[in-house]
PDB file of C-alpha atoms in Angstrom:
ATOM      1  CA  UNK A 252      95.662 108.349  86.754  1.00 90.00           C
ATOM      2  CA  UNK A 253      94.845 110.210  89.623  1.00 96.00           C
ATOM      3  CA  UNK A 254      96.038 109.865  92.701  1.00 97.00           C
ATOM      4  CA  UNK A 255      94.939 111.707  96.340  1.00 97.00           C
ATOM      5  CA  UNK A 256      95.167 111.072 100.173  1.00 98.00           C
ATOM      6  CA  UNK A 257      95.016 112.907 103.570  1.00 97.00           C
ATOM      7  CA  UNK A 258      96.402 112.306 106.582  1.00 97.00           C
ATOM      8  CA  UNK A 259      94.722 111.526 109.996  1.00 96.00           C
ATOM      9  CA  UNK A 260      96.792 111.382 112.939  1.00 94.00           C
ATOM     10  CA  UNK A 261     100.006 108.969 112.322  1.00 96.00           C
ATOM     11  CA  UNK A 262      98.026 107.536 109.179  1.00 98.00           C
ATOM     12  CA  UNK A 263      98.191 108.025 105.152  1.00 98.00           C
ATOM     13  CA  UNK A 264      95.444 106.908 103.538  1.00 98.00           C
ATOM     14  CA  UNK A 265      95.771 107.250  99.813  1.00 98.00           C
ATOM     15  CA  UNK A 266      92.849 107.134  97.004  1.00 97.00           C
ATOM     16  CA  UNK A 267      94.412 105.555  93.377  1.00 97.00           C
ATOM     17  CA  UNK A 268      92.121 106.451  90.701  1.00 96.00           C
ATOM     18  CA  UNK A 269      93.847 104.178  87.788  1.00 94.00           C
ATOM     19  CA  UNK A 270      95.832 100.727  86.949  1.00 94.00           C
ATOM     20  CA  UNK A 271      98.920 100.123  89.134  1.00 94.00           C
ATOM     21  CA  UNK A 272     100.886  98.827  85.550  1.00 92.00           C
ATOM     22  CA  UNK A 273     103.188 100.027  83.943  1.00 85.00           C
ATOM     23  CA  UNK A 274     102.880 104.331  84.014  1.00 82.00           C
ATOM     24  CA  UNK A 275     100.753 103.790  86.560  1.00 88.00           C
ATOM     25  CA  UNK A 276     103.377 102.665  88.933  1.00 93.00           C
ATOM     26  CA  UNK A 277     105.792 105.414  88.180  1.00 92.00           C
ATOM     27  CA  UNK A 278     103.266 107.883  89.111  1.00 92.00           C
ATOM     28  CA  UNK A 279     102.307 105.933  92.313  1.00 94.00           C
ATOM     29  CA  UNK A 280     105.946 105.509  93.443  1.00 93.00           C
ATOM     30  CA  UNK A 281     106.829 108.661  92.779  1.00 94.00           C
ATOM     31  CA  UNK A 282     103.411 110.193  94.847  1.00 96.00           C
ATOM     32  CA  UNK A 283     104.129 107.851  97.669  1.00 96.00           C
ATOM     33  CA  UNK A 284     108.029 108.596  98.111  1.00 95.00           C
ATOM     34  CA  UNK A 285     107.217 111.312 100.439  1.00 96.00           C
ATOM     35  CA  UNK A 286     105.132 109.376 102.884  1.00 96.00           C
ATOM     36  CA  UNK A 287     107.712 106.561 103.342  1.00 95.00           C
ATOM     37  CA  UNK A 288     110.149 108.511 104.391  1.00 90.00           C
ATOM     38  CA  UNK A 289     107.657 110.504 106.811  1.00 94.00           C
ATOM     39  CA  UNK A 290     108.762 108.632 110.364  1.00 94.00           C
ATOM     40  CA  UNK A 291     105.685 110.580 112.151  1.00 95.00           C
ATOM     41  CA  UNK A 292     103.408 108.265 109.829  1.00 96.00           C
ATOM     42  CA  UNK A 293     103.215 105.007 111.155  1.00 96.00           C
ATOM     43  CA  UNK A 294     100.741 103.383 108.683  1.00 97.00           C
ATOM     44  CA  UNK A 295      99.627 103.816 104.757  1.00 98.00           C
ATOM     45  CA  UNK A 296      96.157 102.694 103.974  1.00 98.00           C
ATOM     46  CA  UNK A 297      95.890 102.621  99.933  1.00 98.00           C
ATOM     47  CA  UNK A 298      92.404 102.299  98.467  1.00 98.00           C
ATOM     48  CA  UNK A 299      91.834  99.757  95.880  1.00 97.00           C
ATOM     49  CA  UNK A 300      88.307 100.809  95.060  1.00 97.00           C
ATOM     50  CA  UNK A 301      89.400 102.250  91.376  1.00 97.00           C
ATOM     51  CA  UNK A 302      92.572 100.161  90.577  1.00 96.00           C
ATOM     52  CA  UNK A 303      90.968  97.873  87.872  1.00 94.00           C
ATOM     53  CA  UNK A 304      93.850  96.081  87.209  1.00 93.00           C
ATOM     54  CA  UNK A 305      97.823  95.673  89.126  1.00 95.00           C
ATOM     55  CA  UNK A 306     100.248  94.426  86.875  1.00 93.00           C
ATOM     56  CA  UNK A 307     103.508  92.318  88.760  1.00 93.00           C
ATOM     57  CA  UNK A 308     105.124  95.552  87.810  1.00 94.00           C
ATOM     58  CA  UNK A 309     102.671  97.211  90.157  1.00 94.00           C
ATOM     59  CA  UNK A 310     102.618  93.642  92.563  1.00 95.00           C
ATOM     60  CA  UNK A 311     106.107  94.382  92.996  1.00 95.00           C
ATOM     61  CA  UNK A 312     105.826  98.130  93.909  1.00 95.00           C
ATOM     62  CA  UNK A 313     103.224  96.946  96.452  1.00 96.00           C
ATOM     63  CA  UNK A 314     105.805  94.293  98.132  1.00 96.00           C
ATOM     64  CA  UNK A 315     108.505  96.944  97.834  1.00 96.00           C
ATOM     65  CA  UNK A 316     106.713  99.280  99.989  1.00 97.00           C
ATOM     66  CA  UNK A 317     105.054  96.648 102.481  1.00 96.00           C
ATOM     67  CA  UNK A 318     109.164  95.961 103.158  1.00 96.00           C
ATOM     68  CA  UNK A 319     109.973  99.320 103.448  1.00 96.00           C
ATOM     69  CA  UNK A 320     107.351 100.241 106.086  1.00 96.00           C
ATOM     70  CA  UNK A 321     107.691  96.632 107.765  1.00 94.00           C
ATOM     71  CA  UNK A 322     111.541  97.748 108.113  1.00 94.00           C
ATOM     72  CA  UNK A 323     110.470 100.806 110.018  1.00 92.00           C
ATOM     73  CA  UNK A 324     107.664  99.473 112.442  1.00 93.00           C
ATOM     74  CA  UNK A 325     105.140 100.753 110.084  1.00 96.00           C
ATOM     75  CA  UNK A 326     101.991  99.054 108.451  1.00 97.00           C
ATOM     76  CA  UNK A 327     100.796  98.608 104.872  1.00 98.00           C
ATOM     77  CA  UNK A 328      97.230  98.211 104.848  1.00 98.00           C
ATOM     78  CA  UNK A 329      94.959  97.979 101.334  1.00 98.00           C
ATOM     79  CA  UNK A 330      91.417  98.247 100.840  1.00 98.00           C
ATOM     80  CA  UNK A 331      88.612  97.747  98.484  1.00 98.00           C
ATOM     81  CA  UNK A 332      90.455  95.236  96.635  1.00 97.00           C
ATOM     82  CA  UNK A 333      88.229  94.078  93.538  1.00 96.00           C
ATOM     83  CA  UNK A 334      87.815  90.383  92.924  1.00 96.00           C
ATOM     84  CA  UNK A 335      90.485  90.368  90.199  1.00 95.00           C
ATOM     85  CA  UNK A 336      93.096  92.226  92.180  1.00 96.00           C
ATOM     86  CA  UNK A 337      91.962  90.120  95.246  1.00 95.00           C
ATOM     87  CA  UNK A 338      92.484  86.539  93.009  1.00 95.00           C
ATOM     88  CA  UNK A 339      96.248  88.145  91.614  1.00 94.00           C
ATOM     89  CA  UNK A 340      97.013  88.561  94.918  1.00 94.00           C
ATOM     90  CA  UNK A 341      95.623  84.999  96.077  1.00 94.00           C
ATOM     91  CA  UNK A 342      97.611  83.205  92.727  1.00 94.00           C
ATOM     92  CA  UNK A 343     100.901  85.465  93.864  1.00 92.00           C
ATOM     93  CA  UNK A 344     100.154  84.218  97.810  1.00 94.00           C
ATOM     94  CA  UNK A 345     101.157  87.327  98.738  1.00 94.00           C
ATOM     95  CA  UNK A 346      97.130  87.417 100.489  1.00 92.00           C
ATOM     96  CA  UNK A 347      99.263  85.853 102.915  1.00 94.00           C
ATOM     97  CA  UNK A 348     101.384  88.130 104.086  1.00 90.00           C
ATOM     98  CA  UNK A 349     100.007  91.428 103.019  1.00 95.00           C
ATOM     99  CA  UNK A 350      97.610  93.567 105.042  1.00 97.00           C
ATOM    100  CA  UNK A 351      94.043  93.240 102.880  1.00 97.00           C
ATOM    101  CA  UNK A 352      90.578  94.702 104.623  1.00 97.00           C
ATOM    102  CA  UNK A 353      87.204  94.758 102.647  1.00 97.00           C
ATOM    103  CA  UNK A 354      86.682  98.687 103.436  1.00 98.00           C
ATOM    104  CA  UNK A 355      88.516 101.655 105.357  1.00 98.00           C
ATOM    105  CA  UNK A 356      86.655 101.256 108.637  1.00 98.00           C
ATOM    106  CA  UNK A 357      88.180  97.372 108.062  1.00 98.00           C
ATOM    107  CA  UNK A 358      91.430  98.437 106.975  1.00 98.00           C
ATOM    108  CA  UNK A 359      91.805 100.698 110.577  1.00 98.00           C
ATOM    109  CA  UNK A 360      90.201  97.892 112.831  1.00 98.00           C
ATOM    110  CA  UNK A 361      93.402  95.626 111.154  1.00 97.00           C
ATOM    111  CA  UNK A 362      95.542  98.645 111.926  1.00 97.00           C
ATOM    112  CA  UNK A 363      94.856  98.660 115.400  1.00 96.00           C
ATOM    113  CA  UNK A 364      95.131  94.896 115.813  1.00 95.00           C
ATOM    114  CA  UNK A 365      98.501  95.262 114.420  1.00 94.00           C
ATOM    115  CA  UNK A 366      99.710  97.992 116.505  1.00 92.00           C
ATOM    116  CA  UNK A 367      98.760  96.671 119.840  1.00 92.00           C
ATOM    117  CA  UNK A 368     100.257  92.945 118.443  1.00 90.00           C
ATOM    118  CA  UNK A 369     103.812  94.637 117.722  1.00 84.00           C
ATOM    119  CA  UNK A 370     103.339  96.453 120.893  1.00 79.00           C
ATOM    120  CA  UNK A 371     103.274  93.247 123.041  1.00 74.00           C
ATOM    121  CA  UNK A 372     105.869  91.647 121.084  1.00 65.00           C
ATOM    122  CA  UNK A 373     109.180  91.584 122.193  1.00 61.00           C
ATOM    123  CA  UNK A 374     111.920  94.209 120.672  1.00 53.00           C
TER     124      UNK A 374
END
């Protein structure tokens, strides 16, 4: 597994190269630790484009860290979600509450839709 990212402005956007199960979410969590606990980041975009397959080990880790940022005023957003990650999420309904965009440019077009919606709501 290989796992990368860089950071533009108040965003994390993270590449996975390998299967959210199992291992694979060990290494994840522990590579993503960091960034959760960075307050100056206010969103993480994760690319799905090479995650062949998310385990509910992995479906868990996801939820885990969509609450953590959600507690915080911050955003999870994934990307490049491949039909069979797309249809676990659909079974799980957790399409229905998580952030999914078809590509990055997507995934920041959501981001700012979400920002200026929790800007105009009330505290």
């Amino acid at each position: 597994m290989e796992i990368s990212h860089r950071i533009e402005n108040d965003v994390c956007v993270i590449e996975i190269d390998g299967n959210i199960a199992l291992d694979g979410v060990k290494a994840t969590k522990n590579y993503i630790r960091p960034f959760l606990s960075n307050e100056a980041l206010h969103a993480i975009l994760i690319n799905f484009e090479k995650v062949d397959i998310i385990d509910s080990t992995g479906i868990g880790f996801v939820v885990s860290v969509f609450q953590f940022l959600r507690e915080r005023n911050a955003f999870l957003i994934l990307y490049n979600v491949n039909k069979k990650n797309q249809e676990t999420f659909s079974m799980t309904r957790l399409d229905k509450f998580l952030n999914i965009a078809g590509t990055e440019g997507e995934a920041y077009k959501k981001l700012n839709q979400l920002k200026e919606s929790s800007a105009s709501s009330p505290a």
